[in-house]
Coordinates of C-alpha atoms in Angstrom, one line a residue:
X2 CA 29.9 -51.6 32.9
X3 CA 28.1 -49.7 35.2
X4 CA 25.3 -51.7 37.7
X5 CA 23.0 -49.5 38.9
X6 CA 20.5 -50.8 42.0
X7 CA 17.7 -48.8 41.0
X8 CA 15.9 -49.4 44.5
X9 CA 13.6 -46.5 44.1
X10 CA 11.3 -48.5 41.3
X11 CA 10.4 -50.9 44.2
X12 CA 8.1 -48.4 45.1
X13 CA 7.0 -47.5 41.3
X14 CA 7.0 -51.3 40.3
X15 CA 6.9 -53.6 42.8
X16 CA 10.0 -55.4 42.1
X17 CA 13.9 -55.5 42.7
X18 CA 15.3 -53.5 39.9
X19 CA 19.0 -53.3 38.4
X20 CA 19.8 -51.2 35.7
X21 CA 23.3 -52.3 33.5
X22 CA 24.7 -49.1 31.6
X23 CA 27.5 -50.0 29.0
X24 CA 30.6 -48.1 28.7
X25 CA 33.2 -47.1 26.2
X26 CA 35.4 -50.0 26.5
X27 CA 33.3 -52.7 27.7
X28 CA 33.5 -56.0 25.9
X29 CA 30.6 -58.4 24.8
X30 CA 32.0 -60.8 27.6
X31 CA 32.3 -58.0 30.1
X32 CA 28.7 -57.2 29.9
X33 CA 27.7 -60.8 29.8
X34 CA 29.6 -61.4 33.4
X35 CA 28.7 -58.3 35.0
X36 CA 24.9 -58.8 33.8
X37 CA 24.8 -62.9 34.6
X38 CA 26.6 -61.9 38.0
X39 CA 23.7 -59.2 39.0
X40 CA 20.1 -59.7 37.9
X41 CA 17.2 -59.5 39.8
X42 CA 14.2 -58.8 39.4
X43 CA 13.4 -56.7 36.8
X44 CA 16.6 -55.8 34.6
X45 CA 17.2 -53.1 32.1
X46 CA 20.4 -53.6 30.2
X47 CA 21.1 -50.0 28.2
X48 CA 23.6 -50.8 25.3
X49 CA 25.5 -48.6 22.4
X50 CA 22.5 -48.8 19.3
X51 CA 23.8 -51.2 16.8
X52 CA 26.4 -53.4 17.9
X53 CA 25.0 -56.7 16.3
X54 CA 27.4 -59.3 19.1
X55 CA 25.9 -57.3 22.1
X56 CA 21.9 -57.9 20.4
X57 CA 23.0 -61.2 19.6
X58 CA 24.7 -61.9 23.5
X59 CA 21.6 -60.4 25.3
X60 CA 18.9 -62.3 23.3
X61 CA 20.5 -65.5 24.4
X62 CA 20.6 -64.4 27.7
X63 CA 17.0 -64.4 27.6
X64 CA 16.9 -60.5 27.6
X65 CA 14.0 -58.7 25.2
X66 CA 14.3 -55.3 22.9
X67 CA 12.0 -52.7 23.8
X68 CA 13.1 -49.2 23.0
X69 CA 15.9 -47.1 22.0
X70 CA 16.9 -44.3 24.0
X71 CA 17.7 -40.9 21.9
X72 CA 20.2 -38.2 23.6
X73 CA 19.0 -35.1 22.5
X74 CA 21.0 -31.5 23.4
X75 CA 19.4 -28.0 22.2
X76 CA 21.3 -26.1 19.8
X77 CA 20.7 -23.3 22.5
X78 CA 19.1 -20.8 20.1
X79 CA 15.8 -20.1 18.8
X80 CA 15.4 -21.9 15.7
X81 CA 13.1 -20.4 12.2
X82 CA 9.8 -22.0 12.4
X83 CA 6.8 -21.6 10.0
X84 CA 4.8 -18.6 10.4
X85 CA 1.9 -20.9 11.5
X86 CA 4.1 -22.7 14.3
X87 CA 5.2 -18.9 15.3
X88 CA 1.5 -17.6 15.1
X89 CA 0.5 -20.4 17.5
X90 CA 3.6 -20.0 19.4
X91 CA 3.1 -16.5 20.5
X92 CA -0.2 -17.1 21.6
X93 CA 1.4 -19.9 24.8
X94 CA 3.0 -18.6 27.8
X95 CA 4.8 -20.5 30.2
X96 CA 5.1 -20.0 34.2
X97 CA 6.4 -22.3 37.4
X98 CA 3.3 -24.4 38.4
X99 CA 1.9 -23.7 41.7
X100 CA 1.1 -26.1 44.4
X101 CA -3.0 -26.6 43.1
X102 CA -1.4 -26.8 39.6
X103 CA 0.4 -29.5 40.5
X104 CA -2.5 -31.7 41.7
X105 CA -4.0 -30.8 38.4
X106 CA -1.0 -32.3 36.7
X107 CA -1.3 -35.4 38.1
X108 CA -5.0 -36.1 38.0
X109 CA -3.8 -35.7 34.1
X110 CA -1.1 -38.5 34.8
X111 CA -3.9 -40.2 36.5
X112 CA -6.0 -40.4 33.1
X113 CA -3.3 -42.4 31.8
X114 CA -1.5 -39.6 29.0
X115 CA 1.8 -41.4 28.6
X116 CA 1.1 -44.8 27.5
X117 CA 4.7 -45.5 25.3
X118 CA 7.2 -46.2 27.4
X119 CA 8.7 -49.4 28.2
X120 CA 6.8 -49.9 31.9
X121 CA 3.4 -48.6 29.8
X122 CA 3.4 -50.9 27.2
X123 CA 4.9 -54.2 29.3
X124 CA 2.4 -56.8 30.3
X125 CA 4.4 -56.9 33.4
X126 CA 3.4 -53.6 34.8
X127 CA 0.3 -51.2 33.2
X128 CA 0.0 -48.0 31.9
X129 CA -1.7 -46.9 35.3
X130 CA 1.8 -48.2 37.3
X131 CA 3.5 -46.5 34.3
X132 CA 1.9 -43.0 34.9
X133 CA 2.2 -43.3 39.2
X134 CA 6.3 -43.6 38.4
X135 CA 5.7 -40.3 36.4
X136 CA 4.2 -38.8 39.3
X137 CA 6.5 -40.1 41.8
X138 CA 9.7 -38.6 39.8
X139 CA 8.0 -35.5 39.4
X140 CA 7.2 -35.1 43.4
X141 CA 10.9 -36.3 44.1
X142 CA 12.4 -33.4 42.0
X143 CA 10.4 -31.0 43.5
X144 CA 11.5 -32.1 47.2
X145 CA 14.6 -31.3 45.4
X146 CA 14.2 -28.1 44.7
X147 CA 13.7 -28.6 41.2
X148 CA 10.7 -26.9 38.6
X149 CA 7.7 -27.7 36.9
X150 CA 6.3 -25.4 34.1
X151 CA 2.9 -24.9 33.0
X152 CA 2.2 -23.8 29.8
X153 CA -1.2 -21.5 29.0
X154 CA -3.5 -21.4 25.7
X155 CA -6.1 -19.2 26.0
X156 CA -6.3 -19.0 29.7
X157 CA -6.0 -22.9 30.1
X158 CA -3.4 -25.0 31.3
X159 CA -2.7 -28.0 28.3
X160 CA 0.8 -29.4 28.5
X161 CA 3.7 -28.8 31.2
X162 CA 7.9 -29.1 31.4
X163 CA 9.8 -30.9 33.9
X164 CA 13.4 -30.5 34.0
X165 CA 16.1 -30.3 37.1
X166 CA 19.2 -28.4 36.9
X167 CA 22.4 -30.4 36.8
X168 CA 26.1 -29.4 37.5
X169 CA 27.7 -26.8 35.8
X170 CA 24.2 -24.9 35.2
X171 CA 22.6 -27.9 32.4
X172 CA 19.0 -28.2 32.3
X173 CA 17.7 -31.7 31.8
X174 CA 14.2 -31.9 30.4
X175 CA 13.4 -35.0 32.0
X176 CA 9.5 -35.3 31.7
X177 CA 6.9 -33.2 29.4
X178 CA 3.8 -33.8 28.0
X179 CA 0.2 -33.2 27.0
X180 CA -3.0 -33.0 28.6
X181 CA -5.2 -35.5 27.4
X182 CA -7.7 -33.5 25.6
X183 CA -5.4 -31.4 24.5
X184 CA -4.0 -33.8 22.3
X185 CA -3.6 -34.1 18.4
X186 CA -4.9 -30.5 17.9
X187 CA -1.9 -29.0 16.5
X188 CA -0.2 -27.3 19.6
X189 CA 2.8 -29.7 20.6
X190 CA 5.3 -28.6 18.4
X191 CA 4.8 -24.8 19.3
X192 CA 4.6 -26.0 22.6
X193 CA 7.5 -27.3 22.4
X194 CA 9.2 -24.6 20.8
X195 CA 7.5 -22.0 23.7
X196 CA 8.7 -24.4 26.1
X197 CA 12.4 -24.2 25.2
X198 CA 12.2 -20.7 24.5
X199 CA 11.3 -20.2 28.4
X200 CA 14.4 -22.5 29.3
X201 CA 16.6 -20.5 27.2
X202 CA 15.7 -17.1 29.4
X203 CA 16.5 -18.9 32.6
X204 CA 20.4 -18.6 30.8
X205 CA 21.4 -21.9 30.9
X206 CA 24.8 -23.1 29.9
X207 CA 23.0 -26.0 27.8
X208 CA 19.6 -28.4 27.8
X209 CA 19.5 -31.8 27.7
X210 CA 16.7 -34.8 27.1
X211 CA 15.7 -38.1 26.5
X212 CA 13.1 -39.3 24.2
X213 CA 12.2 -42.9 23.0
X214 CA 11.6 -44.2 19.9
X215 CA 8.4 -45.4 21.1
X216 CA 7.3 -41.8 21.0
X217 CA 8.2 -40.5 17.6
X218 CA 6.1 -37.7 17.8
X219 CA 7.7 -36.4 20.8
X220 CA 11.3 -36.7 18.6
X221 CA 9.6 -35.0 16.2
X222 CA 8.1 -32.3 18.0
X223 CA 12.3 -31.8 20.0
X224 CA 14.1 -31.8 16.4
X225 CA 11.8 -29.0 15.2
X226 CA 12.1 -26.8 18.7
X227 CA 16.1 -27.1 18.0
X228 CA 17.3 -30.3 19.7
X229 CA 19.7 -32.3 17.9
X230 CA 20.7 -36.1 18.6
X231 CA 23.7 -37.1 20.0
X232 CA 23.7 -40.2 20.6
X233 CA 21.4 -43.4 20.9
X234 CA 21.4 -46.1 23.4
X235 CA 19.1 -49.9 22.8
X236 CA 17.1 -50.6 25.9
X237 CA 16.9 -54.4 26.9
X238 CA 14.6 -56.4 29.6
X239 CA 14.4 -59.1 31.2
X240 CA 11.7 -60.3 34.2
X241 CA 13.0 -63.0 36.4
X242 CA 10.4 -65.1 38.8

C-alpha cells in the first residue's frame, strides 16, 4: 500500500495530511496495518470500488465514505455529437491564458464555483478552503511550466482547462470548470468537447482525468466529449484531534 505524506495540504488545509493508495495485491490486513501504523491528521484512504471486507475494515476503523474516484482516458478522437452540440461547439475557441487571465480565473475560484468535492462539502474545511487548494494547484503547475486554457463564447472568457503534461507525452486534465454565471446555460458539454478538441492538436500520445461522482454532470459532460472509464477508486476519511 502506498503512504503518501501529502505535506503540501498543510498549506491548503491546515492540517497533517496522509494519503493511503491501495495496490494490486494488498490484503484487507495489509491496509489495516499500514493505515493504523500512519494516520495523522487528516487521512484519505483511496481503495479498489467494491470490495465489501475493505468497506467493512475501514468503517470500523472509524474511517467515513465520501466519493468515488473515476479514471477517465480519451478515446483520442473526435467523437459524433448532435448538430446542436456541434453548432455551439464551433462557435468556442480555446487559447493559453495569459497572466491577467489568470487573475480572472481565480477571482472566479474566489466566488466559490466548485463546491462538490470532498474538502467542499466536509464540515471540516469550507468550500472557500476548498476553492484556495484549487488555486494553489493551479499556481504550482504553472511554476512548473505547465498550461492553462481559456475558452471564448462570443468574445468572453466562461470556463477554462488545466492539464500538465506527464511522461511519455500524456496529458492529464487535472482541473476544469465553469465560470459562475456561465453556468447551466447549455455550453459545458460543447465546451467540453472544444476543450479536448484543442488537446488533441497539441498531438498527444493520450489524455487522462479524474472526475468524482460527486460531480455527475462533469462525468456526463467527459463521456459525451469521448472519455471512457477505466477504472474507479472509493475515497475514505477520517479527521483525528
Amino acid at each position: 500500500m502506498k503512504v503518501i505524506d501529502a505535506y503540501w495540504e498543510k498549506r491548503n488545509l491546515g492540517v497533517d495530511t496522509v494519503e493511503f493508495e491501495a495496490e494490486k495485491n494488498d490484503t484487507t490486513e495489509i491496509i489495516r496495518q499500514t493505515i493504523a501504523a500512519n494516520e495523522k491528521q487528516y487521512n484519505v484512504v483511496k481503495v479498489p470500488a467494491g470490495d465489501f471486507a475493505i468497506k467493512n475494515m475501514l468503517a470500523e476503523l472509524g474511517y467515513i465514505y465520501v466519493e468515488s474516484m473515476f479514471r477517465l482516458t480519451h478515446k483520442m478522437k473526435v467523437p459524433a455529437v448532435s448538430p446542436a452540440i456541434r453548432r455551439i461547439a464551433d462557435r468556442i475557441t480555446y487559447m493559453p491564458m495569459t497572466d491577467d487571465d489568470i487573475d480572472t480565473l481565480f477571482s472566479e475560484l474566489e466566488k466559490g464555483i466548485f463546491k462538490t468535492d470532498r474538502i467542499a462539502i466536509d464540515p471540516h474545511f469550507s468550500v472557500e478552503i476548498a476553492n484556495k487548494r484549487y488555486i494553489n494547484w493551479i499556481k504550482d503547475e504553472i511554476a512548473r511550466g505547465n498550461k492553462v486554457i481559456k475558452g471564448m463564447y462570443e468574445g468572453n472568457i466562461f470556463t477554462f482547462s488545466a492539464y500538465k503534461v506527464l511522461d511519455n507525452n500524456v496529458f492529464f486534465a487535472y482541473l476544469g470548470g465553469m465560470f459562475k454565471e456561465y453556468l447551466n446555460c447549455g455550453l459545458a458539454v460543447p465546451a467540453t468537447l472544444k476543450g479536448v478538441e484543442y488537446q488533441l492538436m497539441q498531438k498527444p500520445s493520450r489524455i487522462v482525468t479524474y472526475v468524482s461522482s460527486n460531480n455527475r454532470n462533469s462525468l456526463v459532460c467527459d463521456i459525451e466529449a469521448g472519455y471512457v472509464i477505466k477504472d474507479v477508486n472509493d475515497v475514505y476519511i477520517k479527521h483525528k484531534d
